[in-house]
PDB file of C-alpha atoms in Angstrom:
ATOM      1  CA  MET A 270      90.039 115.992  88.817  1.00 41.00           C
ATOM      2  CA  SER A 271      90.485 113.043  91.069  1.00 60.00           C
ATOM      3  CA  ARG A 272      92.431 113.471  94.383  1.00 72.00           C
ATOM      4  CA  PHE A 273      94.112 110.136  93.682  1.00 79.00           C
ATOM      5  CA  GLU A 274      95.119 111.033  90.211  1.00 82.00           C
ATOM      6  CA  ASP A 275      98.805 110.037  91.126  1.00 82.00           C
ATOM      7  CA  ILE A 276      97.551 106.688  92.647  1.00 88.00           C
ATOM      8  CA  PHE A 277      95.250 105.165  89.928  1.00 90.00           C
ATOM      9  CA  PRO A 278      98.038 105.059  87.212  1.00 89.00           C
ATOM     10  CA  LEU A 279     100.406 102.934  89.328  1.00 91.00           C
ATOM     11  CA  PHE A 280      98.350  99.898  89.117  1.00 92.00           C
ATOM     12  CA  GLN A 281      99.121  99.855  85.296  1.00 93.00           C
ATOM     13  CA  GLU A 282     102.684  98.797  86.351  1.00 94.00           C
ATOM     14  CA  TYR A 283     101.151  95.829  88.036  1.00 94.00           C
ATOM     15  CA  ASP A 284      98.822  94.903  85.107  1.00 93.00           C
ATOM     16  CA  MET A 285      95.750  95.851  87.407  1.00 92.00           C
ATOM     17  CA  PHE A 286      93.458  98.713  87.739  1.00 91.00           C
ATOM     18  CA  ALA A 287      92.122 100.073  90.910  1.00 91.00           C
ATOM     19  CA  GLN A 288      88.190 100.370  91.119  1.00 91.00           C
ATOM     20  CA  ASN A 289      88.183 102.322  94.317  1.00 92.00           C
ATOM     21  CA  ILE A 290      90.823 104.169  96.500  1.00 93.00           C
ATOM     22  CA  ASP A 291      90.505 105.302 100.045  1.00 93.00           C
ATOM     23  CA  VAL A 292      92.871 106.975 102.610  1.00 93.00           C
ATOM     24  CA  LEU A 293      94.195 104.753 105.440  1.00 91.00           C
ATOM     25  CA  LYS A 294      96.515 107.271 106.911  1.00 90.00           C
ATOM     26  CA  GLU A 295      96.984 110.803 105.727  1.00 89.00           C
ATOM     27  CA  PRO A 296      98.919 111.750 103.808  1.00 89.00           C
ATOM     28  CA  ASN A 297     100.780 108.702 102.320  1.00 93.00           C
ATOM     29  CA  VAL A 298      98.976 105.427 102.956  1.00 94.00           C
ATOM     30  CA  PHE A 299      96.046 104.292 100.845  1.00 94.00           C
ATOM     31  CA  LYS A 300      93.741 101.205 100.298  1.00 94.00           C
ATOM     32  CA  ALA A 301      92.927 100.152  96.766  1.00 93.00           C
ATOM     33  CA  ILE A 302      90.268  97.724  95.747  1.00 93.00           C
ATOM     34  CA  THR A 303      90.815  95.932  92.328  1.00 93.00           C
ATOM     35  CA  PRO A 304      89.311  92.962  90.679  1.00 92.00           C
ATOM     36  CA  TYR A 305      92.115  90.800  91.858  1.00 90.00           C
ATOM     37  CA  GLY A 306      91.848  91.827  95.662  1.00 92.00           C
ATOM     38  CA  SER A 307      92.709  94.779  98.064  1.00 94.00           C
ATOM     39  CA  TYR A 308      96.004  96.409  98.495  1.00 95.00           C
ATOM     40  CA  VAL A 309      97.729  99.084 100.612  1.00 95.00           C
ATOM     41  CA  CYS A 310      99.645 101.550  98.574  1.00 95.00           C
ATOM     42  CA  LYS A 311     102.412 103.602 100.421  1.00 95.00           C
ATOM     43  CA  ARG A 312     104.114 106.759  99.255  1.00 94.00           C
ATOM     44  CA  THR A 313     107.431 106.808 100.802  1.00 95.00           C
ATOM     45  CA  GLN A 314     110.684 108.925 101.161  1.00 93.00           C
ATOM     46  CA  ALA A 315     112.779 105.644 101.355  1.00 93.00           C
ATOM     47  CA  PRO A 316     115.181 105.392  98.582  1.00 93.00           C
ATOM     48  CA  GLY A 317     114.669 102.676  95.815  1.00 92.00           C
ATOM     49  CA  GLN A 318     117.990 100.972  96.727  1.00 92.00           C
ATOM     50  CA  ARG A 319     116.867 100.387 100.301  1.00 93.00           C
ATOM     51  CA  LEU A 320     113.258  99.061  99.118  1.00 95.00           C
ATOM     52  CA  GLN A 321     114.931  96.715  96.673  1.00 95.00           C
ATOM     53  CA  PHE A 322     117.402  95.281  99.271  1.00 92.00           C
ATOM     54  CA  VAL A 323     114.620  94.727 101.922  1.00 94.00           C
ATOM     55  CA  SER A 324     112.343  93.244  99.255  1.00 95.00           C
ATOM     56  CA  GLU A 325     115.131  90.653  98.323  1.00 94.00           C
ATOM     57  CA  VAL A 326     115.925  89.788 101.879  1.00 94.00           C
ATOM     58  CA  LEU A 327     112.117  89.339 102.714  1.00 95.00           C
ATOM     59  CA  LEU A 328     111.743  87.226  99.642  1.00 94.00           C
ATOM     60  CA  GLN A 329     114.652  84.923 100.607  1.00 94.00           C
ATOM     61  CA  LEU A 330     113.192  84.470 104.255  1.00 95.00           C
ATOM     62  CA  LYS A 331     109.728  83.553 102.754  1.00 94.00           C
ATOM     63  CA  GLN A 332     111.384  81.027 100.674  1.00 94.00           C
ATOM     64  CA  ARG A 333     112.968  79.614 103.700  1.00 94.00           C
ATOM     65  CA  GLY A 334     109.441  79.379 105.340  1.00 96.00           C
ATOM     66  CA  TRP A 335     109.312  82.469 107.412  1.00 96.00           C
ATOM     67  CA  ASP A 336     105.888  84.339 107.250  1.00 94.00           C
ATOM     68  CA  GLY A 337     106.749  87.163 109.771  1.00 96.00           C
ATOM     69  CA  ALA A 338     106.373  90.099 107.337  1.00 96.00           C
ATOM     70  CA  VAL A 339     104.128  91.457 104.766  1.00 94.00           C
ATOM     71  CA  PRO A 340     106.103  91.362 101.453  1.00 92.00           C
ATOM     72  CA  PHE A 341     106.267  93.786  98.740  1.00 95.00           C
ATOM     73  CA  MET A 342     104.187  93.251  95.708  1.00 94.00           C
ATOM     74  CA  HIS A 343     106.245  93.275  92.544  1.00 95.00           C
ATOM     75  CA  THR A 344     105.427  95.014  89.293  1.00 95.00           C
ATOM     76  CA  LYS A 345     105.282  93.189  85.974  1.00 94.00           C
ATOM     77  CA  TYR A 346     108.872  94.243  85.487  1.00 94.00           C
ATOM     78  CA  ASP A 347     109.696  92.405  88.861  1.00 94.00           C
ATOM     79  CA  ASP A 348     110.408  95.668  90.570  1.00 95.00           C
ATOM     80  CA  PRO A 349     109.156  96.013  94.263  1.00 95.00           C
ATOM     81  CA  PHE A 350     108.519  99.751  93.904  1.00 95.00           C
ATOM     82  CA  VAL A 351     107.239 102.273  91.293  1.00 95.00           C
ATOM     83  CA  GLN A 352     108.792 105.762  90.726  1.00 91.00           C
ATOM     84  CA  TYR A 353     105.997 108.143  89.368  1.00 85.00           C
ATOM     85  CA  GLN A 354     106.166 111.881  89.469  1.00 81.00           C
ATOM     86  CA  ASP A 355     109.143 112.375  91.647  1.00 83.00           C
ATOM     87  CA  ALA A 356     107.680 109.997  94.130  1.00 88.00           C
ATOM     88  CA  THR A 357     108.238 106.349  95.131  1.00 94.00           C
ATOM     89  CA  TYR A 358     105.422 104.058  95.820  1.00 95.00           C
ATOM     90  CA  TYR A 359     104.995 100.336  96.780  1.00 96.00           C
ATOM     91  CA  LEU A 360     102.105  97.928  97.055  1.00 95.00           C
ATOM     92  CA  THR A 361     101.487  95.225  99.727  1.00 95.00           C
ATOM     93  CA  SER A 362      98.377  92.882 100.003  1.00 94.00           C
ATOM     94  CA  TRP A 363      95.714  94.250 102.310  1.00 93.00           C
ATOM     95  CA  GLN A 364      95.845  92.168 105.655  1.00 87.00           C
ATOM     96  CA  PRO A 365      92.885  92.002 107.879  1.00 83.00           C
ATOM     97  CA  ASN A 366      94.064  93.080 111.317  1.00 81.00           C
ATOM     98  CA  SER A 367      92.520  91.793 114.692  1.00 74.00           C
ATOM     99  CA  GLU A 368      93.094  95.008 116.474  1.00 70.00           C
ATOM    100  CA  PRO A 369      93.170  94.529 120.396  1.00 65.00           C
ATOM    101  CA  GLY A 370      90.605  96.438 122.459  1.00 59.00           C
ATOM    102  CA  GLU A 371      91.233  99.484 124.605  1.00 57.00           C
ATOM    103  CA  ASP A 372      91.707  97.250 127.639  1.00 61.00           C
ATOM    104  CA  GLN A 373      94.737  95.490 125.727  1.00 74.00           C
ATOM    105  CA  PRO A 374      97.110  98.520 124.890  1.00 69.00           C
ATOM    106  CA  LEU A 375     100.338  96.352 125.008  1.00 87.00           C
ATOM    107  CA  ALA A 376      98.779  93.454 122.942  1.00 89.00           C
ATOM    108  CA  TRP A 377     101.211  94.408 120.080  1.00 93.00           C
ATOM    109  CA  ALA A 378     104.290  94.042 122.198  1.00 95.00           C
ATOM    110  CA  LYS A 379     104.926  90.330 122.485  1.00 94.00           C
ATOM    111  CA  PRO A 380     104.093  89.366 118.826  1.00 95.00           C
ATOM    112  CA  THR A 381     106.304  92.389 117.620  1.00 97.00           C
ATOM    113  CA  LEU A 382     109.218  91.345 119.633  1.00 97.00           C
ATOM    114  CA  GLU A 383     108.960  87.756 118.729  1.00 96.00           C
ATOM    115  CA  ARG A 384     109.103  88.730 115.084  1.00 97.00           C
ATOM    116  CA  LEU A 385     111.964  91.016 115.532  1.00 98.00           C
ATOM    117  CA  ALA A 386     113.839  88.378 117.318  1.00 98.00           C
ATOM    118  CA  GLU A 387     113.188  85.848 114.428  1.00 97.00           C
ATOM    119  CA  LEU A 388     114.099  88.560 111.767  1.00 97.00           C
ATOM    120  CA  HIS A 389     117.501  89.263 113.767  1.00 96.00           C
ATOM    121  CA  HIS A 390     118.250  85.620 114.119  1.00 95.00           C
ATOM    122  CA  LEU A 391     117.460  84.769 110.398  1.00 95.00           C
ATOM    123  CA  THR A 392     119.443  87.606 109.120  1.00 93.00           C
ATOM    124  CA  GLN A 393     122.506  87.810 111.436  1.00 89.00           C
ATOM    125  CA  ASN A 394     125.869  87.935 109.765  1.00 79.00           C
ATOM    126  CA  TYR A 395     129.261  88.196 111.181  1.00 50.00           C
ATOM    127  CA  ARG A 396     131.434  90.978 109.677  1.00 49.00           C
ATOM    128  CA  PHE A 397     135.049  89.837 110.842  1.00 45.00           C
ATOM    129  CA  ASP A 398     136.691  92.210 108.241  1.00 45.00           C
ATOM    130  CA  ASP A 399     135.056  95.511 109.071  1.00 51.00           C
ATOM    131  CA  PRO A 400     134.548  96.553 112.610  1.00 50.00           C
ATOM    132  CA  ARG A 401     133.413 100.041 111.560  1.00 56.00           C
ATOM    133  CA  GLN A 402     130.058  98.949 110.873  1.00 67.00           C
ATOM    134  CA  VAL A 403     128.606  99.951 114.382  1.00 77.00           C
ATOM    135  CA  GLU A 404     131.058 102.908 114.941  1.00 78.00           C
ATOM    136  CA  PRO A 405     129.096 105.496 112.641  1.00 81.00           C
ATOM    137  CA  LEU A 406     125.983 104.803 114.714  1.00 83.00           C
ATOM    138  CA  ILE A 407     128.001 105.243 118.086  1.00 89.00           C
ATOM    139  CA  ASP A 408     129.621 108.512 116.823  1.00 90.00           C
ATOM    140  CA  SER A 409     126.296 109.964 115.467  1.00 91.00           C
ATOM    141  CA  LEU A 410     124.576 109.120 118.796  1.00 92.00           C
ATOM    142  CA  LEU A 411     127.251 110.809 120.958  1.00 94.00           C
ATOM    143  CA  ASN A 412     127.411 113.985 118.767  1.00 95.00           C
ATOM    144  CA  ARG A 413     123.466 114.133 119.055  1.00 94.00           C
ATOM    145  CA  TRP A 414     123.533 113.408 122.840  1.00 95.00           C
ATOM    146  CA  HIS A 415     126.225 116.252 123.499  1.00 94.00           C
ATOM    147  CA  TYR A 416     124.256 118.639 121.338  1.00 93.00           C
ATOM    148  CA  TRP A 417     121.008 117.927 123.211  1.00 94.00           C
ATOM    149  CA  ARG A 418     122.755 118.385 126.673  1.00 94.00           C
ATOM    150  CA  LYS A 419     124.071 121.874 125.462  1.00 94.00           C
ATOM    151  CA  GLN A 420     120.513 122.723 124.323  1.00 93.00           C
ATOM    152  CA  MET A 421     119.125 121.628 127.671  1.00 95.00           C
ATOM    153  CA  GLU A 422     121.630 123.920 129.583  1.00 95.00           C
ATOM    154  CA  LYS A 423     120.514 126.686 127.500  1.00 95.00           C
ATOM    155  CA  ALA A 424     116.912 125.936 128.085  1.00 96.00           C
ATOM    156  CA  ALA A 425     117.373 125.736 131.762  1.00 96.00           C
ATOM    157  CA  GLN A 426     119.077 129.186 131.941  1.00 95.00           C
ATOM    158  CA  LEU A 427     116.249 130.718 129.809  1.00 95.00           C
ATOM    159  CA  ALA A 428     113.669 129.073 132.172  1.00 96.00           C
ATOM    160  CA  SER A 429     115.424 130.131 135.346  1.00 95.00           C
ATOM    161  CA  GLU A 430     115.805 133.736 134.192  1.00 94.00           C
ATOM    162  CA  ARG A 431     112.096 134.371 133.466  1.00 93.00           C
ATOM    163  CA  PRO A 432     110.358 136.615 135.793  1.00 92.00           C
ATOM    164  CA  TYR A 433     107.179 134.423 135.443  1.00 93.00           C
ATOM    165  CA  GLN A 434     107.884 130.746 134.893  1.00 95.00           C
ATOM    166  CA  SER A 435     105.506 128.765 133.059  1.00 96.00           C
ATOM    167  CA  PRO A 436     104.227 125.363 134.089  1.00 96.00           C
ATOM    168  CA  PHE A 437     106.527 123.744 131.716  1.00 97.00           C
ATOM    169  CA  ASP A 438     109.403 125.744 133.173  1.00 97.00           C
ATOM    170  CA  LEU A 439     108.646 124.454 136.772  1.00 97.00           C
ATOM    171  CA  VAL A 440     108.445 120.868 135.811  1.00 97.00           C
ATOM    172  CA  PHE A 441     111.471 120.948 133.618  1.00 97.00           C
ATOM    173  CA  LEU A 442     113.469 122.751 136.271  1.00 97.00           C
ATOM    174  CA  ALA A 443     112.359 120.486 139.078  1.00 97.00           C
ATOM    175  CA  ASN A 444     113.545 117.365 137.123  1.00 97.00           C
ATOM    176  CA  ARG A 445     116.636 118.994 135.539  1.00 96.00           C
ATOM    177  CA  ALA A 446     119.133 117.240 137.773  1.00 96.00           C
ATOM    178  CA  PHE A 447     117.769 114.001 137.283  1.00 96.00           C
ATOM    179  CA  ILE A 448     117.472 114.380 133.347  1.00 96.00           C
ATOM    180  CA  ASN A 449     121.163 115.815 133.269  1.00 96.00           C
ATOM    181  CA  GLU A 450     122.289 112.895 135.420  1.00 96.00           C
ATOM    182  CA  MET A 451     120.743 110.323 133.193  1.00 96.00           C
ATOM    183  CA  ALA A 452     122.227 111.971 129.996  1.00 96.00           C
ATOM    184  CA  LYS A 453     125.680 112.038 131.586  1.00 96.00           C
ATOM    185  CA  THR A 454     125.589 108.392 132.694  1.00 95.00           C
ATOM    186  CA  ALA A 455     124.316 107.174 129.245  1.00 96.00           C
ATOM    187  CA  THR A 456     126.933 109.225 127.517  1.00 96.00           C
ATOM    188  CA  ASP A 457     129.701 107.976 129.792  1.00 96.00           C
ATOM    189  CA  LEU A 458     128.430 104.285 129.371  1.00 95.00           C
ATOM    190  CA  LEU A 459     128.519 104.546 125.608  1.00 95.00           C
ATOM    191  CA  GLN A 460     132.161 106.432 125.461  1.00 95.00           C
ATOM    192  CA  ASP A 461     133.514 103.724 127.680  1.00 94.00           C
ATOM    193  CA  TRP A 462     131.656 100.999 125.319  1.00 92.00           C
ATOM    194  CA  ARG A 463     133.156 102.475 122.297  1.00 89.00           C
ATOM    195  CA  GLU A 464     136.702 102.637 123.744  1.00 88.00           C
ATOM    196  CA  ARG A 465     136.769  99.041 124.890  1.00 87.00           C
ATOM    197  CA  HIS A 466     135.377  97.854 121.474  1.00 81.00           C
ATOM    198  CA  GLU A 467     137.089 100.131 119.132  1.00 74.00           C
ATOM    199  CA  THR A 468     139.136  97.306 117.433  1.00 65.00           C
ATOM    200  CA  HIS A 469     136.449  94.732 118.005  1.00 64.00           C
ATOM    201  CA  ALA A 470     135.518  93.107 114.737  1.00 61.00           C
ATOM    202  CA  HIS A 471     132.808  90.607 115.859  1.00 68.00           C
ATOM    203  CA  PHE A 472     129.643  92.661 116.048  1.00 78.00           C
ATOM    204  CA  ARG A 473     126.521  90.759 114.853  1.00 85.00           C
ATOM    205  CA  LEU A 474     124.526  92.710 112.350  1.00 88.00           C
ATOM    206  CA  ALA A 475     121.171  91.967 111.057  1.00 91.00           C
ATOM    207  CA  LEU A 476     118.166  93.381 109.158  1.00 93.00           C
ATOM    208  CA  ILE A 477     116.603  95.619 111.521  1.00 95.00           C
ATOM    209  CA  HIS A 478     112.994  96.676 111.058  1.00 97.00           C
ATOM    210  CA  GLY A 479     113.837 100.421 112.115  1.00 96.00           C
ATOM    211  CA  SER A 480     110.367 101.219 113.424  1.00 96.00           C
ATOM    212  CA  PRO A 481     108.885  98.791 115.805  1.00 96.00           C
ATOM    213  CA  HIS A 482     105.556 100.498 116.466  1.00 94.00           C
ATOM    214  CA  PRO A 483     102.154  99.199 117.084  1.00 93.00           C
ATOM    215  CA  ALA A 484     100.868 100.420 113.922  1.00 92.00           C
ATOM    216  CA  HIS A 485     103.551  98.462 112.067  1.00 95.00           C
ATOM    217  CA  ILE A 486     102.322  94.942 113.124  1.00 95.00           C
ATOM    218  CA  ILE A 487      99.322  93.125 111.789  1.00 93.00           C
ATOM    219  CA  LEU A 488      97.780  90.725 114.154  1.00 91.00           C
ATOM    220  CA  ASP A 489      95.616  87.526 113.066  1.00 85.00           C
ATOM    221  CA  ARG A 490      92.762  86.399 115.404  1.00 82.00           C
ATOM    222  CA  PHE A 491      95.283  84.000 117.243  1.00 82.00           C
ATOM    223  CA  GLY A 492      97.477  86.970 118.285  1.00 82.00           C
ATOM    224  CA  LYS A 493     100.197  86.125 115.691  1.00 89.00           C
ATOM    225  CA  GLY A 494     101.805  88.845 114.170  1.00 93.00           C
ATOM    226  CA  LYS A 495     103.327  90.014 110.566  1.00 95.00           C
ATOM    227  CA  LEU A 496     105.745  93.112 110.434  1.00 97.00           C
ATOM    228  CA  LEU A 497     105.124  95.785 107.888  1.00 95.00           C
ATOM    229  CA  ASN A 498     106.384  99.309 106.800  1.00 95.00           C
ATOM    230  CA  PHE A 499     110.153  98.449 106.397  1.00 96.00           C
ATOM    231  CA  ASP A 500     110.782 102.112 105.065  1.00 95.00           C
ATOM    232  CA  ARG A 501     113.563 102.690 107.783  1.00 95.00           C
ATOM    233  CA  ALA A 502     114.911  99.071 107.830  1.00 95.00           C
ATOM    234  CA  THR A 503     118.692  98.594 107.254  1.00 90.00           C
ATOM    235  CA  PHE A 504     121.625  96.267 108.074  1.00 87.00           C
ATOM    236  CA  ASP A 505     122.763  97.055 111.461  1.00 87.00           C
ATOM    237  CA  THR A 506     122.986  96.148 115.171  1.00 90.00           C
ATOM    238  CA  PRO A 507     119.756  94.593 116.514  1.00 94.00           C
ATOM    239  CA  ILE A 508     119.856  96.638 119.600  1.00 95.00           C
ATOM    240  CA  ARG A 509     118.760  99.656 117.582  1.00 95.00           C
ATOM    241  CA  ASP A 510     115.385  97.827 117.211  1.00 97.00           C
ATOM    242  CA  LEU A 511     115.348  96.777 120.912  1.00 98.00           C
ATOM    243  CA  THR A 512     115.967 100.316 122.024  1.00 97.00           C
ATOM    244  CA  LEU A 513     113.127 101.761 119.789  1.00 97.00           C
ATOM    245  CA  PHE A 514     110.862  98.816 120.900  1.00 97.00           C
ATOM    246  CA  TYR A 515     111.427  99.330 124.640  1.00 97.00           C
ATOM    247  CA  ARG A 516     110.943 103.144 124.497  1.00 96.00           C
ATOM    248  CA  MET A 517     107.612 102.531 122.594  1.00 95.00           C
ATOM    249  CA  TYR A 518     106.689  99.965 125.268  1.00 96.00           C
ATOM    250  CA  PHE A 519     107.141 102.071 128.388  1.00 95.00           C
ATOM    251  CA  GLN A 520     105.577 105.131 126.436  1.00 93.00           C
ATOM    252  CA  MET A 521     102.558 103.033 126.074  1.00 90.00           C
ATOM    253  CA  ALA A 522     102.371 102.367 129.858  1.00 86.00           C
ATOM    254  CA  GLY A 523     104.385  99.235 129.784  1.00 92.00           C
ATOM    255  CA  ASP A 524     105.579  98.024 133.226  1.00 93.00           C
ATOM    256  CA  GLU A 525     108.984  96.530 134.498  1.00 95.00           C
ATOM    257  CA  THR A 526     107.593  93.009 134.952  1.00 95.00           C
ATOM    258  CA  GLY A 527     106.273  92.939 131.415  1.00 95.00           C
ATOM    259  CA  ALA A 528     109.542  94.361 130.100  1.00 96.00           C
ATOM    260  CA  SER A 529     111.547  91.488 131.757  1.00 96.00           C
ATOM    261  CA  GLN A 530     109.245  88.792 130.561  1.00 96.00           C
ATOM    262  CA  LEU A 531     109.490  90.254 126.941  1.00 97.00           C
ATOM    263  CA  PHE A 532     113.269  90.314 127.159  1.00 97.00           C
ATOM    264  CA  HIS A 533     113.443  86.710 128.216  1.00 96.00           C
ATOM    265  CA  HIS A 534     110.988  85.846 125.293  1.00 95.00           C
ATOM    266  CA  TYR A 535     113.342  87.647 122.644  1.00 97.00           C
ATOM    267  CA  ALA A 536     116.354  86.074 124.271  1.00 96.00           C
ATOM    268  CA  GLY A 537     114.767  82.522 123.802  1.00 96.00           C
ATOM    269  CA  VAL A 538     114.935  83.081 120.063  1.00 97.00           C
ATOM    270  CA  PHE A 539     117.919  85.460 119.849  1.00 97.00           C
ATOM    271  CA  PRO A 540     120.293  85.482 122.889  1.00 96.00           C
ATOM    272  CA  LEU A 541     122.211  88.721 123.295  1.00 95.00           C
ATOM    273  CA  ARG A 542     125.871  88.773 124.014  1.00 92.00           C
ATOM    274  CA  PRO A 543     127.342  90.603 127.031  1.00 93.00           C
ATOM    275  CA  GLU A 544     128.620  93.457 124.787  1.00 91.00           C
ATOM    276  CA  GLU A 545     125.093  93.848 123.168  1.00 93.00           C
ATOM    277  CA  ILE A 546     123.404  93.950 126.600  1.00 96.00           C
ATOM    278  CA  GLU A 547     125.732  96.763 127.618  1.00 95.00           C
ATOM    279  CA  LEU A 548     125.132  98.615 124.532  1.00 95.00           C
ATOM    280  CA  LEU A 549     121.229  98.332 125.047  1.00 97.00           C
ATOM    281  CA  ALA A 550     121.723  99.522 128.646  1.00 96.00           C
ATOM    282  CA  ALA A 551     123.615 102.553 127.324  1.00 96.00           C
ATOM    283  CA  PHE A 552     121.088 103.356 124.672  1.00 96.00           C
ATOM    284  CA  LEU A 553     118.081 103.054 126.866  1.00 97.00           C
ATOM    285  CA  SER A 554     119.711 105.131 129.746  1.00 95.00           C
ATOM    286  CA  TYR A 555     119.673 108.419 127.587  1.00 96.00           C
ATOM    287  CA  PRO A 556     116.433 110.501 128.237  1.00 96.00           C
ATOM    288  CA  GLU A 557     116.005 111.066 124.483  1.00 94.00           C
ATOM    289  CA  ARG A 558     112.221 111.759 124.351  1.00 95.00           C
ATOM    290  CA  ILE A 559     112.628 114.253 127.338  1.00 96.00           C
ATOM    291  CA  MET A 560     115.392 115.949 125.209  1.00 96.00           C
ATOM    292  CA  ARG A 561     113.090 116.264 122.319  1.00 94.00           C
ATOM    293  CA  ASP A 562     110.295 117.701 124.489  1.00 95.00           C
ATOM    294  CA  VAL A 563     112.489 120.306 125.746  1.00 96.00           C
ATOM    295  CA  ASP A 564     114.113 121.129 122.449  1.00 94.00           C
ATOM    296  CA  ILE A 565     110.734 121.510 120.636  1.00 95.00           C
ATOM    297  CA  TYR A 566     109.231 123.501 123.526  1.00 96.00           C
ATOM    298  CA  TYR A 567     112.030 126.221 124.043  1.00 95.00           C
ATOM    299  CA  ASN A 568     112.864 126.472 120.232  1.00 92.00           C
ATOM    300  CA  GLY A 569     109.276 126.615 119.170  1.00 90.00           C
ATOM    301  CA  ARG A 570     109.581 123.807 116.675  1.00 90.00           C
ATOM    302  CA  LYS A 571     105.884 122.902 117.090  1.00 93.00           C
ATOM    303  CA  GLU A 572     102.799 124.845 118.183  1.00 92.00           C
ATOM    304  CA  TRP A 573     102.154 123.292 121.433  1.00 95.00           C
ATOM    305  CA  SER A 574      99.608 124.757 123.860  1.00 95.00           C
ATOM    306  CA  GLU A 575     101.037 125.174 127.431  1.00 96.00           C
ATOM    307  CA  LEU A 576      98.679 122.650 128.838  1.00 96.00           C
ATOM    308  CA  TYR A 577      99.597 120.021 126.189  1.00 97.00           C
ATOM    309  CA  ALA A 578     103.274 120.758 126.624  1.00 97.00           C
ATOM    310  CA  VAL A 579     103.307 120.329 130.432  1.00 97.00           C
ATOM    311  CA  LYS A 580     101.070 117.302 130.519  1.00 97.00           C
ATOM    312  CA  ARG A 581     103.289 115.653 127.849  1.00 97.00           C
ATOM    313  CA  LEU A 582     106.345 116.350 129.852  1.00 97.00           C
ATOM    314  CA  GLU A 583     104.900 115.019 133.046  1.00 97.00           C
ATOM    315  CA  LYS A 584     103.771 111.918 131.285  1.00 96.00           C
ATOM    316  CA  ASP A 585     107.103 111.437 129.542  1.00 96.00           C
ATOM    317  CA  MET A 586     108.961 111.915 133.072  1.00 96.00           C
ATOM    318  CA  ASP A 587     106.875 109.270 134.523  1.00 95.00           C
ATOM    319  CA  ARG A 588     107.554 106.891 131.949  1.00 94.00           C
ATOM    320  CA  LEU A 589     111.168 107.606 131.666  1.00 94.00           C
ATOM    321  CA  MET A 590     111.516 106.831 135.380  1.00 95.00           C
ATOM    322  CA  ARG A 591     109.853 103.540 134.957  1.00 95.00           C
ATOM    323  CA  LEU A 592     112.152 102.653 132.105  1.00 96.00           C
ATOM    324  CA  HIS A 593     115.143 104.012 134.155  1.00 95.00           C
ATOM    325  CA  ARG A 594     114.051 101.601 137.126  1.00 95.00           C
ATOM    326  CA  TRP A 595     113.855  98.596 134.706  1.00 97.00           C
ATOM    327  CA  VAL A 596     117.197  99.113 133.085  1.00 96.00           C
ATOM    328  CA  GLN A 597     118.852  99.342 136.604  1.00 94.00           C
ATOM    329  CA  GLN A 598     117.181  96.103 137.700  1.00 93.00           C
ATOM    330  CA  ALA A 599     117.515  94.197 134.489  1.00 91.00           C
ATOM    331  CA  PHE A 600     121.106  94.952 133.422  1.00 89.00           C
TER     332      PHE A 600
END
């Protein structure tokens, strides 16, 4: 029995058959070779309604001349996905990727942000009648931020009461005051922003990618990029994409000078309004990755070795401080 027995039948929906299938990324991304070309097949948890919506938007953008994304292949029934054995799959054409060398870890950043700016610009829409579009995001973030601060206080108490503190305990307790101050500042900024804009109905909403990651951009030999993997795409404030982008950028050792250059490049395509810049500053001020580290370590959510855990925390603290300095300078 083939390990790809759930993949081969899918191609009947496209009036094709797969000659060979290989795993690109465990456990859900495959490459299939057919007589008509090569394709990427993705098994996804994204709801079909979202895939349908995103596919329609990308098709409209392609018709308008935008080539900044890898579109979904449509089946012979003109559907952008296939549901098979309680799972959802979709195909995209195989795209050769000019991967940068190890000496260019940030080569993904500029083409990614450029495409995000274009995507946000081309899909922006004004919703004058419903100011609540952004409020659910703000409320959910505030609830999560309050929860993590409580979890951090519990973790700090646990660490301080241990007779023999671990290396992770020591690093965490040494940085606890800074982490807490950042979390409080971000929470205060976001609460103040929400109160000032509670009845504001002029938010710009756009199709956001939802996961701007180096693995989700295909580069050609000229350094031009195409976005792929829209599984988390939705219609929301573009600030969500920018927040995720900058967290990843600094996590991959980006610096303040490069961050500012990228921001100006983005603004050249899609200038942000003052309230959007304020929202970005609030989002980026929260030490979310550190909070996740602490939560995972003290609640045993993953099997981390002590060495891995403390090195991860030290690296994340270093990059958080650089992100924090940039936010203070830039905004």
